[in-house]
Coordinates of C-alpha atoms in Angstrom, one line a residue:
X1 CA 208.9 -10.4 -27.9
X2 CA 207.0 -8.6 -30.7
X3 CA 206.9 -9.4 -34.4
X4 CA 209.5 -6.7 -35.2
X5 CA 212.1 -8.3 -32.9
X6 CA 211.4 -11.9 -34.0
X7 CA 212.9 -13.1 -37.3
X8 CA 210.2 -14.3 -39.6
X9 CA 210.1 -18.1 -40.3
X10 CA 209.6 -18.7 -44.0
X11 CA 208.3 -21.7 -45.9
X12 CA 208.8 -22.0 -49.6
X13 CA 207.0 -21.1 -51.5
X14 CA 206.3 -18.2 -49.1
X15 CA 202.6 -17.8 -48.4
X16 CA 200.6 -14.6 -47.8
X17 CA 198.5 -14.3 -44.7
X18 CA 194.9 -13.4 -44.5
X19 CA 195.5 -9.8 -44.1
X20 CA 197.6 -9.6 -47.3
X21 CA 195.0 -11.6 -49.2
X22 CA 192.3 -9.2 -48.0
X23 CA 194.3 -6.3 -49.4
X24 CA 194.8 -8.1 -52.7
X25 CA 191.1 -8.7 -52.9
X26 CA 190.4 -5.0 -52.2
X27 CA 192.8 -4.0 -55.0
X28 CA 191.1 -6.4 -57.4
X29 CA 187.7 -4.9 -56.5
X30 CA 189.1 -1.5 -57.8
X31 CA 190.4 -3.1 -61.0
X32 CA 187.0 -4.9 -61.5
X33 CA 185.2 -1.5 -61.2
X34 CA 187.2 0.1 -63.9
X35 CA 187.0 -3.1 -66.0
X36 CA 183.2 -3.1 -65.8
X37 CA 183.1 0.5 -66.8
X38 CA 185.4 -0.1 -69.7
X39 CA 183.0 -2.7 -71.0
X40 CA 180.0 -0.5 -70.8
X41 CA 178.3 -1.1 -67.5
X42 CA 176.5 2.2 -67.5
X43 CA 175.4 2.3 -63.9
X44 CA 179.0 2.5 -62.7
X45 CA 179.8 5.8 -64.6
X46 CA 179.7 8.0 -61.5
X47 CA 182.0 9.9 -59.3
X48 CA 181.2 7.6 -56.4
X49 CA 182.5 4.5 -58.3
X50 CA 185.4 6.5 -59.6
X51 CA 186.5 7.4 -56.1
X52 CA 185.7 3.9 -54.8
X53 CA 187.8 2.3 -57.5
X54 CA 190.8 4.5 -56.9
X55 CA 190.6 4.0 -53.1
X56 CA 190.4 0.2 -53.5
X57 CA 193.4 0.0 -55.8
X58 CA 195.5 2.4 -53.7
X59 CA 194.6 0.8 -50.3
X60 CA 195.1 -2.7 -51.8
X61 CA 198.7 -1.9 -52.9
X62 CA 199.7 0.2 -49.9
X63 CA 198.1 -2.2 -47.4
X64 CA 199.7 -5.3 -48.9
X65 CA 203.1 -3.5 -48.9
X66 CA 202.6 -2.4 -45.2
X67 CA 201.9 -6.0 -44.2
X68 CA 204.9 -7.3 -46.3
X69 CA 207.6 -4.8 -45.2
X70 CA 206.7 -2.8 -42.1
X71 CA 205.9 -5.9 -40.1
X72 CA 209.5 -7.1 -40.5
X73 CA 212.9 -5.8 -39.8
X74 CA 214.3 -3.1 -42.2
X75 CA 216.3 -4.5 -45.1
X76 CA 215.9 -5.8 -48.6
X77 CA 213.3 -8.6 -48.8
X78 CA 213.4 -10.7 -51.8
X79 CA 212.5 -14.0 -50.2
X80 CA 210.9 -16.5 -52.5
X81 CA 210.5 -14.3 -55.5
X82 CA 211.4 -17.2 -57.9
X83 CA 208.5 -19.2 -56.4
X84 CA 206.0 -16.5 -57.5
X85 CA 204.4 -17.1 -60.9
X86 CA 204.0 -13.3 -61.4
X87 CA 207.7 -12.6 -60.7
X88 CA 209.3 -15.7 -62.4
X89 CA 207.6 -15.6 -65.9
X90 CA 204.8 -18.0 -64.8
X91 CA 201.4 -18.2 -66.3
X92 CA 200.1 -15.2 -64.3
X93 CA 203.0 -13.1 -65.7
X94 CA 202.2 -14.0 -69.3
X95 CA 198.5 -13.2 -68.7
X96 CA 199.4 -9.8 -67.2
X97 CA 201.8 -9.1 -70.1
X98 CA 199.1 -10.0 -72.7
X99 CA 196.5 -7.8 -70.9
X100 CA 198.9 -4.8 -70.7
X101 CA 199.9 -5.1 -74.4
X102 CA 196.2 -5.3 -75.4
X103 CA 195.5 -2.2 -73.4
X104 CA 198.3 -0.3 -75.1
X105 CA 197.0 -1.4 -78.6
X106 CA 193.6 -0.1 -77.7
X107 CA 195.0 3.1 -76.2
X108 CA 197.1 4.1 -79.2
X109 CA 195.0 2.9 -82.2
X110 CA 191.4 2.2 -81.0
X111 CA 190.7 4.7 -78.1
X112 CA 187.0 4.7 -79.0
X113 CA 186.7 1.3 -77.3
X114 CA 187.8 3.0 -74.1
X115 CA 184.9 5.4 -74.5
X116 CA 186.7 8.4 -76.2
X117 CA 184.1 10.5 -78.0
X118 CA 184.9 11.1 -81.7
X119 CA 183.4 13.6 -84.2
X120 CA 181.9 15.8 -81.5
X121 CA 180.4 12.9 -79.5
X122 CA 180.4 12.7 -75.7
X123 CA 182.8 10.4 -73.9
X124 CA 181.5 7.2 -72.6
X125 CA 182.5 4.3 -70.5
X126 CA 186.0 4.5 -69.0
X127 CA 187.0 7.9 -70.5
X128 CA 183.7 9.5 -69.3
X129 CA 184.5 8.4 -65.8
X130 CA 187.4 10.8 -65.8
X131 CA 185.6 13.8 -67.3
X132 CA 184.8 15.4 -63.9
X133 CA 188.4 15.3 -62.8
X134 CA 189.6 16.5 -66.2
X135 CA 187.1 19.4 -66.3
X136 CA 188.1 20.4 -62.8
X137 CA 191.8 20.5 -63.7
X138 CA 191.8 21.9 -67.2
X139 CA 188.2 22.8 -68.1
X140 CA 188.0 20.2 -70.8
X141 CA 186.6 16.6 -71.1
X142 CA 189.1 13.8 -70.6
X143 CA 191.0 12.1 -73.4
X144 CA 192.5 8.6 -73.5
X145 CA 195.9 10.3 -72.6
X146 CA 194.5 11.9 -69.5
X147 CA 193.2 8.5 -68.4
X148 CA 196.5 6.9 -69.1
X149 CA 198.4 9.7 -67.4
X150 CA 196.3 9.4 -64.3
X151 CA 196.8 5.6 -64.0
X152 CA 200.6 6.1 -64.7
X153 CA 200.9 8.7 -62.0
X154 CA 198.8 6.6 -59.6
X155 CA 201.1 3.6 -60.2
X156 CA 204.2 5.6 -59.4
X157 CA 202.6 7.1 -56.3
X158 CA 201.3 4.0 -54.6
X159 CA 204.1 1.7 -55.7
X160 CA 206.5 4.5 -54.6
X161 CA 205.1 4.1 -51.1
X162 CA 205.8 0.4 -51.3
X163 CA 209.3 1.1 -52.5
X164 CA 210.0 3.5 -49.7
X165 CA 208.8 1.0 -47.1
X166 CA 210.9 -1.7 -48.7
X167 CA 214.1 0.4 -48.8
X168 CA 213.4 2.5 -45.7
X169 CA 216.9 1.6 -44.3
X170 CA 218.5 3.5 -47.3
X171 CA 218.2 7.3 -47.2
X172 CA 219.3 7.7 -50.8
X173 CA 216.6 5.4 -52.1
X174 CA 213.9 7.2 -50.0
X175 CA 214.8 10.7 -51.4
X176 CA 215.2 9.5 -54.9
X177 CA 211.8 7.8 -54.8
X178 CA 210.2 11.0 -53.4
X179 CA 211.8 12.9 -56.2
X180 CA 210.4 10.8 -59.0
X181 CA 207.0 10.8 -57.3
X182 CA 207.1 14.7 -57.0
X183 CA 208.2 15.2 -60.7
X184 CA 205.6 12.8 -62.1
X185 CA 202.7 14.2 -60.1
X186 CA 203.6 17.9 -60.3
X187 CA 205.5 18.4 -63.5
X188 CA 204.5 15.5 -65.8
X189 CA 200.8 15.3 -64.8
X190 CA 199.4 18.4 -63.1
X191 CA 201.3 21.3 -64.6
X192 CA 200.6 20.6 -68.3
X193 CA 196.9 20.2 -67.4
X194 CA 196.8 23.4 -65.4
X195 CA 198.5 25.3 -68.2
X196 CA 195.6 24.3 -70.5
X197 CA 193.2 25.8 -67.9
X198 CA 195.1 29.0 -68.1
X199 CA 194.7 29.0 -71.9
X200 CA 198.3 28.1 -72.5
X201 CA 199.4 25.3 -74.9
X202 CA 200.2 22.0 -73.5
X203 CA 203.9 22.4 -72.5
X204 CA 205.9 19.4 -71.3
X205 CA 208.9 20.5 -69.2
X206 CA 211.0 17.5 -70.5
X207 CA 211.3 19.2 -73.9
X208 CA 214.8 18.1 -74.5
X209 CA 216.2 16.6 -77.6
X210 CA 216.7 13.7 -78.2
X211 CA 214.2 12.7 -75.5
X212 CA 211.7 14.9 -77.4
X213 CA 212.9 13.9 -80.9
X214 CA 210.6 16.5 -82.6
X215 CA 211.8 19.4 -80.5
X216 CA 213.5 21.1 -83.6
X217 CA 210.8 20.2 -86.1
X218 CA 209.4 23.3 -87.7
X219 CA 205.9 22.9 -86.4
X220 CA 207.2 22.4 -82.8
X221 CA 209.4 25.6 -83.0
X222 CA 206.5 27.6 -84.5
X223 CA 204.3 26.3 -81.7
X224 CA 206.7 27.7 -79.1
X225 CA 207.3 31.0 -80.7
X226 CA 203.6 31.7 -81.5
X227 CA 202.5 31.5 -77.9
X228 CA 204.1 34.6 -76.5
X229 CA 206.5 34.9 -73.7
X230 CA 205.8 31.6 -72.1
X231 CA 206.3 29.7 -75.3
X232 CA 209.6 31.6 -75.8
X233 CA 210.6 30.8 -72.2
X234 CA 209.8 27.1 -72.7
X235 CA 211.9 27.0 -76.0
X236 CA 214.9 28.7 -74.3
X237 CA 214.5 26.3 -71.3
X238 CA 214.6 23.4 -73.8
X239 CA 217.7 24.7 -75.4
X240 CA 219.4 25.1 -72.0
X241 CA 218.4 21.6 -71.0
X242 CA 220.1 20.3 -74.2
X243 CA 223.3 22.3 -74.1
X244 CA 223.9 23.4 -70.5
X245 CA 221.8 21.7 -67.7
X246 CA 221.9 18.1 -68.9
X247 CA 225.6 18.0 -69.9
X248 CA 226.7 19.7 -66.6
X249 CA 224.5 17.5 -64.3
X250 CA 225.5 14.3 -66.3
X251 CA 229.2 15.2 -65.9
X252 CA 228.9 15.5 -62.1
X253 CA 226.3 12.9 -61.3
X254 CA 226.0 10.6 -64.4
X255 CA 222.7 9.9 -66.2
X256 CA 221.0 9.0 -62.9
X257 CA 220.2 12.6 -62.2
X258 CA 217.5 12.3 -64.8
X259 CA 216.7 8.6 -65.3
X260 CA 216.5 7.9 -61.6
X261 CA 215.4 11.2 -60.1
X262 CA 213.2 12.9 -62.6
X263 CA 212.2 10.7 -65.6
X264 CA 208.7 9.3 -65.5
X265 CA 209.9 6.1 -67.4
X266 CA 212.6 5.6 -64.8
X267 CA 210.1 6.3 -62.1
X268 CA 207.7 3.7 -63.3
X269 CA 210.6 1.2 -63.6
X270 CA 211.8 1.9 -60.1
X271 CA 208.4 1.7 -58.4
X272 CA 205.9 -0.5 -60.3
X273 CA 208.8 -2.4 -61.9
X274 CA 210.8 -3.0 -58.7
X275 CA 209.4 -6.5 -58.0
X276 CA 210.7 -7.6 -61.4
X277 CA 214.2 -6.2 -61.4
X278 CA 215.7 -9.6 -60.8
X279 CA 214.6 -10.5 -64.3
X280 CA 216.8 -8.0 -66.0
X281 CA 219.9 -9.2 -67.9
X282 CA 222.9 -9.1 -65.5
X283 CA 225.5 -10.2 -68.0
X284 CA 228.6 -8.2 -69.0
X285 CA 227.2 -8.0 -72.5
X286 CA 224.2 -6.2 -71.2
X287 CA 226.3 -3.7 -69.3
X288 CA 228.5 -3.1 -72.4

């Protein structure tokens, strides 16, 4: 009998095998590369190390997921999650939370520490590493938001593969995950960048109030109307999203049509956040 027909025997806490640990190490190599670049190791600022870092992170996540889910029978696998420090508010979870919070603080208020060039200066460190890709897509050097958008999209894609393998017995979950991966990659990341390359303003297709709370601000409306037919089309599309498309789809399908099938926030929660869904509040008060 092969491993797919023999039920796995678990010990608690469940242990990873050598192949899983090898993929974890591979992913950490990718994280280390970007970490060294962030802190100014100049020799790593090249396309070779950029590609190497992305490949290591992607293969680390996908390889670990393959070993975890595709070597077992189809079905939801939540064995031993409360024995994992990362998934049960242990020390590793707190360290991860602190690191992510620190990254957001730097991203929003101190992007120069990521290497963003200011006052006409060239990008350095981490942001500089993304310049070739940014110039290829939109003809402009990278910004901190381009770097963030890339990692955000990468997270949804690679953890989306993990999610699909975990829930491969459920057709609804597969198609829903493919949908959020498509909208994040195509509409949220690539399309706005390509519009800039075509000398159009940065248009985000989710221009829908109240999601975009400044949609009706004077500067926003003027920005639409001053950019010709495309701007007018995007403005009318935003109005139709508010008053026609969203109400009709919500009436028939509930808010899931957007939050679970289109939205990048929901996409990140359903893919990268899937291992932690058991930590959400399940009480009646939370539902209310």
